[in-house]
Short mmCIF file of C-alpha atoms in Angstrom, two decimals:
data_model
loop_
_atom_site.label_atom_id
_atom_site.label_comp_id
_atom_site.label_asym_id
_atom_site.label_seq_id
_atom_site.Cartn_x
_atom_site.Cartn_y
_atom_site.Cartn_z
CA UNK A 1 97.90 57.83 -32.11
CA UNK A 2 95.46 54.96 -31.66
CA UNK A 3 96.82 51.46 -32.02
CA UNK A 4 96.28 47.99 -30.67
CA UNK A 5 98.77 48.46 -27.82
CA UNK A 6 97.42 51.78 -26.50
CA UNK A 7 93.82 50.56 -26.73
CA UNK A 8 94.66 47.44 -24.75
CA UNK A 9 96.56 49.45 -22.12
CA UNK A 10 93.61 51.79 -21.64
CA UNK A 11 91.40 48.75 -21.17
CA UNK A 12 93.80 47.22 -18.63
CA UNK A 13 93.82 50.43 -16.61
CA UNK A 14 90.01 50.60 -16.70
CA UNK A 15 89.69 46.97 -15.62
CA UNK A 16 92.13 47.56 -12.78
CA UNK A 17 89.84 50.30 -11.46
CA UNK A 18 86.78 48.12 -11.97
CA UNK A 19 88.41 45.26 -10.07
CA UNK A 20 89.50 47.63 -7.28
CA UNK A 21 85.96 49.03 -6.97
CA UNK A 22 84.47 45.55 -6.88
CA UNK A 23 86.92 44.60 -4.14
CA UNK A 24 85.93 47.79 -2.27
CA UNK A 25 82.28 46.75 -2.49
CA UNK A 26 83.02 43.28 -1.15
CA UNK A 27 85.14 44.64 1.70
CA UNK A 28 82.30 46.98 2.76
CA UNK A 29 79.42 44.54 2.31
CA UNK A 30 78.63 44.80 6.04
CA UNK A 31 79.64 48.42 6.62
CA UNK A 32 76.64 50.40 7.97
CA UNK A 33 75.52 53.08 5.52
CA UNK A 34 77.75 51.91 2.66
CA UNK A 35 76.29 52.24 -0.84
CA UNK A 36 77.40 49.91 -3.61
CA UNK A 37 79.69 51.65 -6.11
CA UNK A 38 79.75 51.11 -9.85
CA UNK A 39 82.46 51.91 -12.39
CA UNK A 40 80.96 53.57 -15.46
CA UNK A 41 83.03 53.09 -18.61
CA UNK A 42 83.05 55.25 -21.74
CA UNK A 43 84.93 54.98 -24.98
CA UNK A 44 87.76 57.46 -25.47
CA UNK A 45 87.47 60.07 -28.19
CA UNK A 46 88.18 58.54 -31.59
CA UNK A 47 90.89 60.05 -33.75
CA UNK A 48 90.69 60.73 -37.50
CA UNK A 49 93.30 58.69 -39.32
CA UNK A 50 93.65 57.68 -42.98
CA UNK A 51 90.16 58.88 -43.80
CA UNK A 52 88.45 57.19 -40.86
CA UNK A 53 87.84 57.66 -37.15
CA UNK A 54 89.82 55.10 -35.23
CA UNK A 55 88.87 54.23 -31.64
CA UNK A 56 91.33 55.18 -28.89
CA UNK A 57 90.25 52.67 -26.25
CA UNK A 58 88.24 52.97 -23.04
CA UNK A 59 88.29 55.16 -19.96
CA UNK A 60 86.54 55.33 -16.58
CA UNK A 61 83.90 58.04 -16.94
CA UNK A 62 82.88 57.99 -13.27
CA UNK A 63 82.45 55.88 -10.17
CA UNK A 64 78.91 56.32 -8.87
CA UNK A 65 77.12 54.99 -5.80
CA UNK A 66 73.76 53.26 -5.93
CA UNK A 67 71.69 55.74 -3.97
CA UNK A 68 68.07 56.92 -3.81
CA UNK A 69 67.56 60.28 -2.08
CA UNK A 70 63.81 59.72 -1.75
CA UNK A 71 64.25 56.40 0.05
CA UNK A 72 66.96 57.90 2.27
CA UNK A 73 64.63 60.74 3.26
CA UNK A 74 61.91 58.24 4.16
CA UNK A 75 64.48 56.20 6.10
CA UNK A 76 65.45 59.21 8.21
CA UNK A 77 61.82 59.94 9.05
CA UNK A 78 61.05 56.29 9.81
CA UNK A 79 64.18 56.03 11.97
CA UNK A 80 63.05 59.04 14.02
CA UNK A 81 59.59 57.51 14.52
CA UNK A 82 60.93 54.06 15.36
CA UNK A 83 63.37 55.42 17.95
CA UNK A 84 60.63 57.53 19.54
CA UNK A 85 58.20 54.66 19.89
CA UNK A 86 60.89 52.18 20.96
CA UNK A 87 61.73 54.43 23.90
CA UNK A 88 58.05 55.02 24.71
CA UNK A 89 57.28 51.32 24.60
CA UNK A 90 60.06 50.47 27.03
CA UNK A 91 59.19 53.38 29.32
CA UNK A 92 55.44 52.79 29.46
CA UNK A 93 56.04 49.12 30.23
CA UNK A 94 58.10 50.08 33.28
CA UNK A 95 55.44 52.52 34.49
CA UNK A 96 52.51 50.12 34.14
CA UNK A 97 54.51 47.55 36.09
CA UNK A 98 55.01 50.12 38.84
CA UNK A 99 51.32 50.97 39.04
CA UNK A 100 50.05 47.42 39.10
CA UNK A 101 46.39 46.86 38.26
CA UNK A 102 43.13 47.74 39.98
CA UNK A 103 43.35 44.52 42.02
CA UNK A 104 46.90 44.86 43.33
CA UNK A 105 48.15 48.44 42.90
CA UNK A 106 47.54 51.86 44.39
CA UNK A 107 43.87 51.77 43.38
CA UNK A 108 43.32 48.61 45.44
CA UNK A 109 45.20 50.10 48.39
CA UNK A 110 42.95 53.19 48.29
CA UNK A 111 39.87 51.03 48.49
CA UNK A 112 41.43 48.95 51.27
CA UNK A 113 41.94 52.12 53.33
CA UNK A 114 38.27 53.05 53.16
CA UNK A 115 37.22 49.45 53.80
CA UNK A 116 39.26 49.50 57.01
CA UNK A 117 36.96 52.20 58.39
CA UNK A 118 34.12 49.67 58.54
CA UNK A 119 35.80 47.58 61.22
CA UNK A 120 36.28 50.68 63.40
CA UNK A 121 32.68 51.76 62.74
CA UNK A 122 31.44 48.31 63.78
CA UNK A 123 33.42 48.40 67.05
CA UNK A 124 34.65 51.96 67.77
CA UNK A 125 36.39 51.07 71.03
CA UNK A 126 38.39 48.13 69.65
CA UNK A 127 42.09 49.12 69.62
CA UNK A 128 42.92 46.27 67.23
CA UNK A 129 40.49 47.60 64.62
CA UNK A 130 41.90 51.08 65.14
CA UNK A 131 45.50 49.80 64.73
CA UNK A 132 44.49 48.00 61.55
CA UNK A 133 42.94 51.23 60.27
CA UNK A 134 46.17 53.17 60.97
CA UNK A 135 48.16 50.40 59.31
CA UNK A 136 45.97 50.68 56.22
CA UNK A 137 46.48 54.46 56.18
CA UNK A 138 50.23 53.95 56.45
CA UNK A 139 50.19 51.37 53.63
CA UNK A 140 48.28 53.77 51.38
CA UNK A 141 50.65 56.67 52.13
CA UNK A 142 53.64 54.38 51.51
CA UNK A 143 52.12 53.26 48.21
CA UNK A 144 51.69 56.87 47.10
CA UNK A 145 55.26 57.67 48.23
CA UNK A 146 56.76 54.63 46.51
CA UNK A 147 55.05 55.14 43.17
CA UNK A 148 55.80 58.86 43.05
CA UNK A 149 59.41 58.19 44.07
CA UNK A 150 59.85 55.55 41.39
CA UNK A 151 58.27 57.81 38.79
CA UNK A 152 60.66 60.55 39.90
CA UNK A 153 63.60 58.15 39.56
CA UNK A 154 62.52 57.20 36.05
CA UNK A 155 62.19 60.89 35.25
CA UNK A 156 65.71 61.51 36.57
CA UNK A 157 67.00 58.69 34.39
CA UNK A 158 65.40 60.39 31.40
CA UNK A 159 67.28 63.57 32.32
CA UNK A 160 70.63 61.77 32.53
CA UNK A 161 70.09 59.90 29.27
CA UNK A 162 68.80 63.02 27.52
CA UNK A 163 71.94 64.90 28.52
CA UNK A 164 74.06 62.16 26.92
CA UNK A 165 71.87 62.29 23.80
CA UNK A 166 72.52 66.03 23.56
CA UNK A 167 76.26 65.32 23.64
CA UNK A 168 75.90 62.67 20.91
CA UNK A 169 73.86 64.99 18.70
CA UNK A 170 76.52 67.69 19.02
CA UNK A 171 79.25 65.20 18.13
CA UNK A 172 77.40 63.89 15.06
CA UNK A 173 76.45 67.41 13.93
CA UNK A 174 80.08 68.51 14.19
CA UNK A 175 81.14 65.55 12.04
CA UNK A 176 78.46 66.36 9.44
CA UNK A 177 79.68 69.96 9.28
CA UNK A 178 83.27 68.74 8.85
CA UNK A 179 82.24 66.36 6.06
CA UNK A 180 80.31 69.18 4.37
CA UNK A 181 83.57 71.10 4.13
CA UNK A 182 85.48 68.13 2.66
CA UNK A 183 82.74 67.18 0.21
CA UNK A 184 82.19 70.69 -1.16
CA UNK A 185 85.95 71.07 -1.59
CA UNK A 186 86.16 67.79 -3.52
CA UNK A 187 83.19 68.66 -5.74
CA UNK A 188 84.59 72.11 -6.44
CA UNK A 189 87.81 70.45 -7.59
CA UNK A 190 86.02 67.97 -9.91
CA UNK A 191 82.19 67.94 -10.04
CA UNK A 192 82.22 64.71 -12.07
CA UNK A 193 84.08 62.79 -9.33
CA UNK A 194 81.89 62.76 -6.20
CA UNK A 195 83.60 61.50 -3.00
CA UNK A 196 81.28 58.52 -2.59
CA UNK A 197 82.66 57.21 0.69
CA UNK A 198 82.43 60.64 2.32
CA UNK A 199 78.85 60.98 1.08
CA UNK A 200 77.99 57.60 2.63
CA UNK A 201 79.59 58.59 5.94
CA UNK A 202 77.61 61.81 6.01
CA UNK A 203 74.32 60.06 5.21
CA UNK A 204 74.99 57.54 7.97
CA UNK A 205 75.61 60.35 10.45
CA UNK A 206 72.35 62.03 9.45
CA UNK A 207 70.53 58.73 10.05
CA UNK A 208 72.16 58.45 13.48
CA UNK A 209 71.08 62.02 14.30
CA UNK A 210 67.54 61.16 13.14
CA UNK A 211 67.44 58.29 15.62
CA UNK A 212 68.07 60.83 18.40
CA UNK A 213 66.09 63.87 17.21
CA UNK A 214 63.95 64.58 14.16
CA UNK A 215 65.70 66.83 11.66
CA UNK A 216 64.76 68.34 8.32
CA UNK A 217 67.42 67.76 5.66
CA UNK A 218 68.09 70.16 2.80
CA UNK A 219 70.88 70.27 0.23
CA UNK A 220 72.43 73.05 -1.82
CA UNK A 221 74.19 73.22 -5.17
CA UNK A 222 77.62 73.19 -3.54
CA UNK A 223 77.06 69.74 -2.03
CA UNK A 224 76.25 70.76 1.56
CA UNK A 225 73.67 68.95 3.66
CA UNK A 226 71.97 71.33 6.09
CA UNK A 227 70.01 70.12 9.12
CA UNK A 228 67.20 72.04 10.81
CA UNK A 229 65.21 71.24 13.93
CA UNK A 230 61.65 72.33 14.68
CA UNK A 231 60.52 75.31 12.65
CA UNK A 232 63.86 76.01 11.02
CA UNK A 233 66.42 76.34 13.81
CA UNK A 234 69.75 75.40 12.26
CA UNK A 235 71.67 72.47 13.70
CA UNK A 236 74.12 72.28 10.76
CA UNK A 237 74.59 75.03 8.19
CA UNK A 238 77.29 74.34 5.61
CA UNK A 239 80.47 73.65 7.63
CA UNK A 240 79.15 75.07 10.93
CA UNK A 241 77.31 73.17 13.65
CA UNK A 242 75.26 74.84 16.41
CA UNK A 243 75.36 73.21 19.82
CA UNK A 244 72.21 71.79 21.33
CA UNK A 245 71.69 71.77 25.10
CA UNK A 246 69.37 69.47 27.07
CA UNK A 247 68.31 69.94 30.70
CA UNK A 248 65.75 68.22 32.92
CA UNK A 249 63.53 70.55 34.95
CA UNK A 250 60.70 69.51 37.31
CA UNK A 251 58.39 70.55 34.47
CA UNK A 252 60.19 68.24 32.02
CA UNK A 253 63.03 68.28 29.53
CA UNK A 254 64.25 71.61 28.20
CA UNK A 255 65.95 71.61 24.78
CA UNK A 256 67.72 74.73 23.56
CA UNK A 257 69.52 75.29 20.26
CA UNK A 258 71.64 78.36 19.86
CA UNK A 259 69.99 79.89 22.93
CA UNK A 260 66.43 79.35 21.63
CA UNK A 261 64.01 77.02 23.41
CA UNK A 262 62.90 74.36 20.89
CA UNK A 263 61.43 71.82 23.34
CA UNK A 264 57.89 72.07 21.98
CA UNK A 265 59.17 71.53 18.43
CA UNK A 266 61.04 68.27 19.09
CA UNK A 267 58.70 65.43 18.17
CA UNK A 268 60.84 62.56 16.88
CA UNK A 269 63.82 60.42 17.77
CA UNK A 270 64.63 59.14 21.23
CA UNK A 271 64.65 62.70 22.55
CA UNK A 272 61.15 63.29 21.16
CA UNK A 273 60.02 60.07 22.84
CA UNK A 274 61.39 61.29 26.15
CA UNK A 275 59.58 64.62 25.88
CA UNK A 276 56.37 62.81 24.95
CA UNK A 277 56.74 60.35 27.84
CA UNK A 278 57.09 63.19 30.31
CA UNK A 279 54.38 65.42 28.86
CA UNK A 280 51.75 62.78 28.11
CA UNK A 281 52.39 60.15 30.76
CA UNK A 282 54.68 60.95 33.68
CA UNK A 283 53.64 64.52 34.49
CA UNK A 284 49.88 63.87 34.07
CA UNK A 285 50.17 60.70 36.15
CA UNK A 286 52.11 62.38 38.94
CA UNK A 287 49.62 65.25 38.74
CA UNK A 288 46.61 62.97 39.17
CA UNK A 289 48.17 60.90 41.96
CA UNK A 290 49.30 64.10 43.69
CA UNK A 291 45.84 65.64 43.40
CA UNK A 292 44.24 62.49 44.83
CA UNK A 293 46.76 62.48 47.70
CA UNK A 294 46.04 66.15 48.49
CA UNK A 295 42.27 65.68 48.47
CA UNK A 296 42.63 62.53 50.57
CA UNK A 297 44.77 64.30 53.18
CA UNK A 298 42.57 67.39 53.21
CA UNK A 299 39.22 65.60 53.49
CA UNK A 300 40.34 62.92 55.96
CA UNK A 301 41.95 65.55 58.16
CA UNK A 302 38.78 67.64 58.09
CA UNK A 303 36.81 64.54 59.04
CA UNK A 304 39.10 63.79 61.96
CA UNK A 305 39.24 67.38 63.19
CA UNK A 306 35.44 67.44 63.37
CA UNK A 307 35.28 64.37 65.65
CA UNK A 308 36.31 63.07 69.07
CA UNK A 309 38.93 60.42 69.80
CA UNK A 310 38.67 57.48 72.21
CA UNK A 311 39.98 59.62 75.07
CA UNK A 312 37.30 62.25 74.62
CA UNK A 313 39.70 64.77 73.04
CA UNK A 314 39.14 66.74 69.85
CA UNK A 315 40.36 64.86 66.80
CA UNK A 316 43.65 65.73 65.09
CA UNK A 317 45.13 65.24 61.62
CA UNK A 318 45.57 61.70 60.35
CA UNK A 319 47.71 62.70 57.36
CA UNK A 320 50.21 65.48 56.70
CA UNK A 321 48.25 68.77 56.71
CA UNK A 322 47.79 70.39 53.30
CA UNK A 323 49.63 73.45 54.61
CA UNK A 324 52.76 71.31 54.49
CA UNK A 325 52.49 71.00 50.69
CA UNK A 326 53.15 73.62 48.01
CA UNK A 327 52.89 73.73 44.21
CA UNK A 328 56.17 73.46 42.30
CA UNK A 329 57.24 76.45 40.22
CA UNK A 330 60.31 76.46 37.97
CA UNK A 331 61.96 79.06 35.75
CA UNK A 332 63.09 78.20 32.23
CA UNK A 333 66.90 78.20 31.77
CA UNK A 334 66.56 80.72 28.93
CA UNK A 335 65.04 83.36 31.24
CA UNK A 336 66.94 86.64 31.38
CA UNK A 337 65.29 88.05 34.52
CA UNK A 338 64.82 86.96 38.13
CA UNK A 339 61.07 86.42 38.11
CA UNK A 340 59.73 83.71 40.43
CA UNK A 341 56.47 82.43 41.85
CA UNK A 342 55.30 80.70 45.04
CA UNK A 343 51.96 79.03 45.59
CA UNK A 344 49.73 77.67 48.31
CA UNK A 345 46.55 75.57 48.33
CA UNK A 346 43.19 77.09 49.19
CA UNK A 347 40.95 74.07 48.51
CA UNK A 348 42.48 70.88 47.01
CA UNK A 349 39.05 69.63 45.86
CA UNK A 350 38.97 72.47 43.30
CA UNK A 351 42.32 71.60 41.70
CA UNK A 352 41.82 70.77 38.03
CA UNK A 353 44.82 68.50 37.46
CA UNK A 354 46.20 70.92 34.88
CA UNK A 355 49.59 72.57 34.87
CA UNK A 356 50.19 76.22 34.00
CA UNK A 357 52.68 78.33 32.07
CA UNK A 358 53.29 81.96 32.97
CA UNK A 359 54.92 84.12 30.28
CA UNK A 360 56.03 87.70 31.00
CA UNK A 361 55.05 90.11 28.22
CA UNK A 362 57.06 93.06 29.51
CA UNK A 363 54.27 94.38 31.72
CA UNK A 364 52.40 91.40 33.20
CA UNK A 365 52.55 87.65 33.60
CA UNK A 366 50.16 85.89 31.22
CA UNK A 367 49.12 82.59 32.78
CA UNK A 368 47.70 79.80 30.57
CA UNK A 369 46.73 76.18 31.16
CA UNK A 370 48.81 73.32 29.73
CA UNK A 371 47.45 71.93 27.54
CA UNK A 372 45.41 74.98 26.61
CA UNK A 373 41.71 74.79 27.46
CA UNK A 374 40.93 77.53 24.94
CA UNK A 375 40.36 80.25 27.50
CA UNK A 376 42.19 83.59 27.45
CA UNK A 377 45.32 83.83 29.62
CA UNK A 378 44.95 85.35 33.09
CA UNK A 379 47.03 88.47 33.64
CA UNK A 380 48.84 89.46 36.83
CA UNK A 381 51.62 91.94 37.53
CA UNK A 382 54.93 90.93 39.06
CA UNK A 383 54.44 91.21 42.80
CA UNK A 384 50.75 90.38 42.48
CA UNK A 385 48.80 87.30 43.54
CA UNK A 386 46.68 85.26 41.14
CA UNK A 387 43.83 83.02 42.27
CA UNK A 388 43.61 79.75 40.37
CA UNK A 389 41.26 76.81 41.00
CA UNK A 390 42.19 75.39 44.39
CA UNK A 391 45.27 77.55 44.96
CA UNK A 392 46.83 81.00 44.81
CA UNK A 393 50.13 82.00 43.23
CA UNK A 394 52.21 85.06 44.13
CA UNK A 395 54.73 86.42 41.63
CA UNK A 396 57.94 88.18 42.65
CA UNK A 397 61.34 89.27 41.31
CA UNK A 398 62.29 91.30 38.26
CA UNK A 399 61.36 89.38 35.10
CA UNK A 400 62.36 90.25 31.55
CA UNK A 401 60.07 90.14 28.53
CA UNK A 402 59.78 86.57 27.22
CA UNK A 403 60.65 84.91 30.55
CA UNK A 404 58.63 81.76 31.32
CA UNK A 405 57.67 80.06 34.60
CA UNK A 406 56.13 76.60 34.79
CA UNK A 407 53.62 75.95 37.57
CA UNK A 408 52.98 72.34 38.59
CA UNK A 409 50.19 72.37 41.18
CA UNK A 410 50.21 68.73 42.29
CA UNK A 411 53.28 67.02 40.79
CA UNK A 412 55.22 65.33 43.60
CA UNK A 413 52.52 65.73 46.25
CA UNK A 414 51.93 61.95 46.35
CA UNK A 415 55.55 61.54 47.41
CA UNK A 416 55.09 63.80 50.46
CA UNK A 417 51.93 62.46 52.08
CA UNK A 418 52.50 60.65 55.37
CA UNK A 419 50.57 59.46 58.45
CA UNK A 420 51.06 61.78 61.43
CA UNK A 421 48.63 60.02 63.80
CA UNK A 422 50.46 57.16 65.53
CA UNK A 423 48.13 56.44 68.48
CA UNK A 424 45.18 54.10 67.79
CA UNK A 425 43.16 55.79 70.55
CA UNK A 426 43.78 59.13 68.81
CA UNK A 427 41.60 58.11 65.83
CA UNK A 428 38.42 60.23 65.96
CA UNK A 429 35.59 57.75 65.39
CA UNK A 430 32.92 59.61 67.37
CA UNK A 431 31.19 62.91 66.65
CA UNK A 432 32.33 66.05 68.39
CA UNK A 433 31.25 66.39 72.01
CA UNK A 434 31.07 62.64 72.67
CA UNK A 435 32.61 61.45 75.97
CA UNK A 436 35.71 59.26 76.34
CA UNK A 437 35.10 55.63 75.47
CA UNK A 438 32.03 56.48 73.39
CA UNK A 439 30.86 53.83 70.94
CA UNK A 440 29.60 56.49 68.57
CA UNK A 441 30.81 55.84 64.99
CA UNK A 442 29.62 59.01 63.25
CA UNK A 443 33.04 60.07 61.93
CA UNK A 444 34.04 56.60 60.77
CA UNK A 445 30.79 56.20 58.87
CA UNK A 446 31.31 59.60 57.27
CA UNK A 447 34.87 58.67 56.41
CA UNK A 448 33.74 55.48 54.70
CA UNK A 449 31.16 57.45 52.68
CA UNK A 450 33.92 59.87 51.66
CA UNK A 451 35.25 57.24 49.25
CA UNK A 452 32.24 57.64 46.98
CA UNK A 453 31.78 61.41 47.17
CA UNK A 454 32.61 63.24 43.93
CA UNK A 455 35.07 65.67 45.50
CA UNK A 456 38.12 65.47 43.23
CA UNK A 457 37.97 68.28 40.68
CA UNK A 458 34.63 69.71 41.74
CA UNK A 459 33.75 73.13 40.33
CA UNK A 460 32.91 74.78 43.66
CA UNK A 461 33.03 73.86 47.37
CA UNK A 462 30.21 71.44 48.09
CA UNK A 463 29.26 71.06 44.41
CA UNK A 464 30.05 67.34 44.57
CA UNK A 465 30.34 67.26 40.75
CA UNK A 466 33.89 65.92 40.41
CA UNK A 467 34.97 62.29 40.75
CA UNK A 468 35.48 60.15 43.83
CA UNK A 469 38.90 59.47 45.30
CA UNK A 470 38.72 55.83 44.27
CA UNK A 471 37.66 56.75 40.73
CA UNK A 472 40.40 59.40 40.48
CA UNK A 473 43.09 56.84 41.29
CA UNK A 474 41.48 54.14 39.12
CA UNK A 475 41.26 56.55 36.19
CA UNK A 476 44.92 57.55 36.49
CA UNK A 477 45.99 53.90 36.49
CA UNK A 478 43.68 52.85 33.65
CA UNK A 479 44.67 55.82 31.48
CA UNK A 480 48.34 54.91 31.89
CA UNK A 481 47.51 51.34 30.85
CA UNK A 482 45.51 52.54 27.85
CA UNK A 483 48.33 54.85 26.80
CA UNK A 484 50.80 51.95 27.04
CA UNK A 485 48.56 49.85 24.78
CA UNK A 486 48.37 52.59 22.16
CA UNK A 487 52.14 53.05 22.27
CA UNK A 488 52.72 49.33 21.74
CA UNK A 489 50.58 49.32 18.59
CA UNK A 490 52.33 52.42 17.27
CA UNK A 491 55.74 50.92 18.04
CA UNK A 492 54.91 47.78 16.06
CA UNK A 493 53.77 49.86 13.09
CA UNK A 494 56.89 52.08 13.23
CA UNK A 495 59.17 49.04 13.42
CA UNK A 496 57.43 47.40 10.45
CA UNK A 497 57.69 50.60 8.38
CA UNK A 498 61.39 50.92 9.10
CA UNK A 499 62.03 47.25 8.26
CA UNK A 500 60.26 47.61 4.91
CA UNK A 501 62.18 50.77 4.04
CA UNK A 502 65.46 49.18 5.09
CA UNK A 503 64.79 46.25 2.76
CA UNK A 504 63.93 48.66 -0.07
CA UNK A 505 67.04 50.73 0.59
CA UNK A 506 69.22 47.62 0.62
CA UNK A 507 67.74 46.48 -2.68
CA UNK A 508 69.07 49.72 -4.17
CA UNK A 509 72.28 50.38 -2.25
CA UNK A 510 73.20 47.09 -0.63
CA UNK A 511 76.11 44.94 -1.81
CA UNK A 512 75.11 41.60 -3.36
CA UNK A 513 78.11 39.31 -2.94
CA UNK A 514 76.93 36.93 -5.69
CA UNK A 515 76.67 39.83 -8.11
CA UNK A 516 80.08 41.14 -7.10
CA UNK A 517 81.60 37.67 -7.57
CA UNK A 518 80.16 37.55 -11.08
CA UNK A 519 81.61 41.01 -11.77
CA UNK A 520 85.03 39.84 -10.59
CA UNK A 521 84.97 36.95 -13.05
CA UNK A 522 83.78 39.21 -15.87
CA UNK A 523 86.45 41.83 -15.21
CA UNK A 524 89.16 39.17 -14.83
CA UNK A 525 88.22 37.61 -18.16
CA UNK A 526 88.26 40.99 -19.85
CA UNK A 527 91.58 41.77 -18.19
CA UNK A 528 93.03 38.50 -19.53
CA UNK A 529 91.68 39.24 -23.02
CA UNK A 530 93.30 42.69 -22.95
CA UNK A 531 96.56 41.17 -21.76
CA UNK A 532 96.35 38.80 -24.72
CA UNK A 533 95.80 41.83 -27.00
CA UNK A 534 99.01 43.33 -25.70
CA UNK A 535 100.75 40.02 -26.35
CA UNK A 536 99.34 39.98 -29.88
CA UNK A 537 100.49 43.57 -30.42
CA UNK A 538 103.95 42.61 -29.25
CA UNK A 539 104.04 39.59 -31.60
CA UNK A 540 102.96 41.76 -34.51
CA UNK A 541 105.58 44.36 -33.63
CA UNK A 542 108.31 41.71 -33.43
CA UNK A 543 107.24 40.25 -36.79
CA UNK A 544 107.48 43.69 -38.38
CA UNK A 545 110.96 44.19 -36.95
CA UNK A 546 112.01 40.79 -38.25
CA UNK A 547 110.77 41.62 -41.75
CA UNK A 548 113.20 44.54 -42.02
CA UNK A 549 116.26 42.71 -40.77
#
């Protein structure tokens, strides 16, 4: 039956919960992912008494969190973008520092090598000029080796870090799945009493996953949050998490989820940044430097073999012969068969700088360029040999349908070039047939002119419609610098977007300590007033007792 005492007690209990919630907000003001909670009060059902409905006091209808699903969704997307560009910005900065500029880096060293031929051409019998020329060749080879080695080291670091990221994603996904189970159980018990703290923890985990890999978030009526990667591959489904696996192949990172290769579908988060760095910067750069190194070795060696050295002997190789190089071929870890491929170079000047993917369709290997140039795939049976621009590839083994091989024609070649001619008198400056001690400079002059011949990437032998060696190296360096500039602008925009969304999210969900302090005072005053009501009820009760004594 409603009365002054019971109404006041209901109010005291409600104020106790309001004060406790306010204290909870204050305690979690700096907790990442915490959403401010609010106690929602409602009057208790009135009771009919003496011809009227008399109020029965107050009750806590619910405790809700200040939360905006739309903002949270934008935050997850912005977090994925910001993490991707943050990694790319840091990575491209390291690479541009390695390359140097056209005045001090590998491009300058290439030009210095060709310039050194002029001193030998001016005085073909001078051993000092010849030694300087060999020293310049050695410096250029060392520069190619150093840059390719450092790029390889950075690539290895990506692999190690990516493996750790895969472990983190699996840990976070497992926690999300566990929280799904707890949250759905709580909501099934009482749909009007959502477990706010568990919901915040789950949202924070989803944000952390988004910083590592882009995920699509969906919810269901039971309270589950389901996470998908790529085109719908499930990372978390209800209370079950699927493990993700990350490996680093010579062709780049390989990401599998539940046994399916999803590498091409990962575009956000730190992991997406890593894949982008490899596919759009590291691999193309190593490809171009490797192609330039191969053409350099091939053409300089041909020049030397066609001449005569200071002792009157036929010229020999200056650099490592092209026969000592081979394209890299790697099998995807998801392959079920034993298919493999080996390659050799036929004419490095015809290499296009592209990489290739071979996919077995159950009958033949279908070989396509990466990125696709729009042409139809070339078909070759297992055990057959395929002729590609500048090289040939032979396939072997027993592949299974769906197996994939990656073919990297020139990646890593810059790290293998070396100077094999150590004797200054062994440099072939004169044309073939010239006697010992000849002052003929035919080969040195031709070698100097080689710098400006458009041999790299020509369409056919002797077509001279490619780019020069110097331009090939300069282009690789300048493209890396341009890419780094674009990444920096994108990184600034992504960071600004995330900052704006964070501020908007905090305006909705963040704890304002001034507001909470005001709430404390308000609830305390109401609590004191209710306590006074109880005191008044007690006084009235005592007066009534006294009247009947």
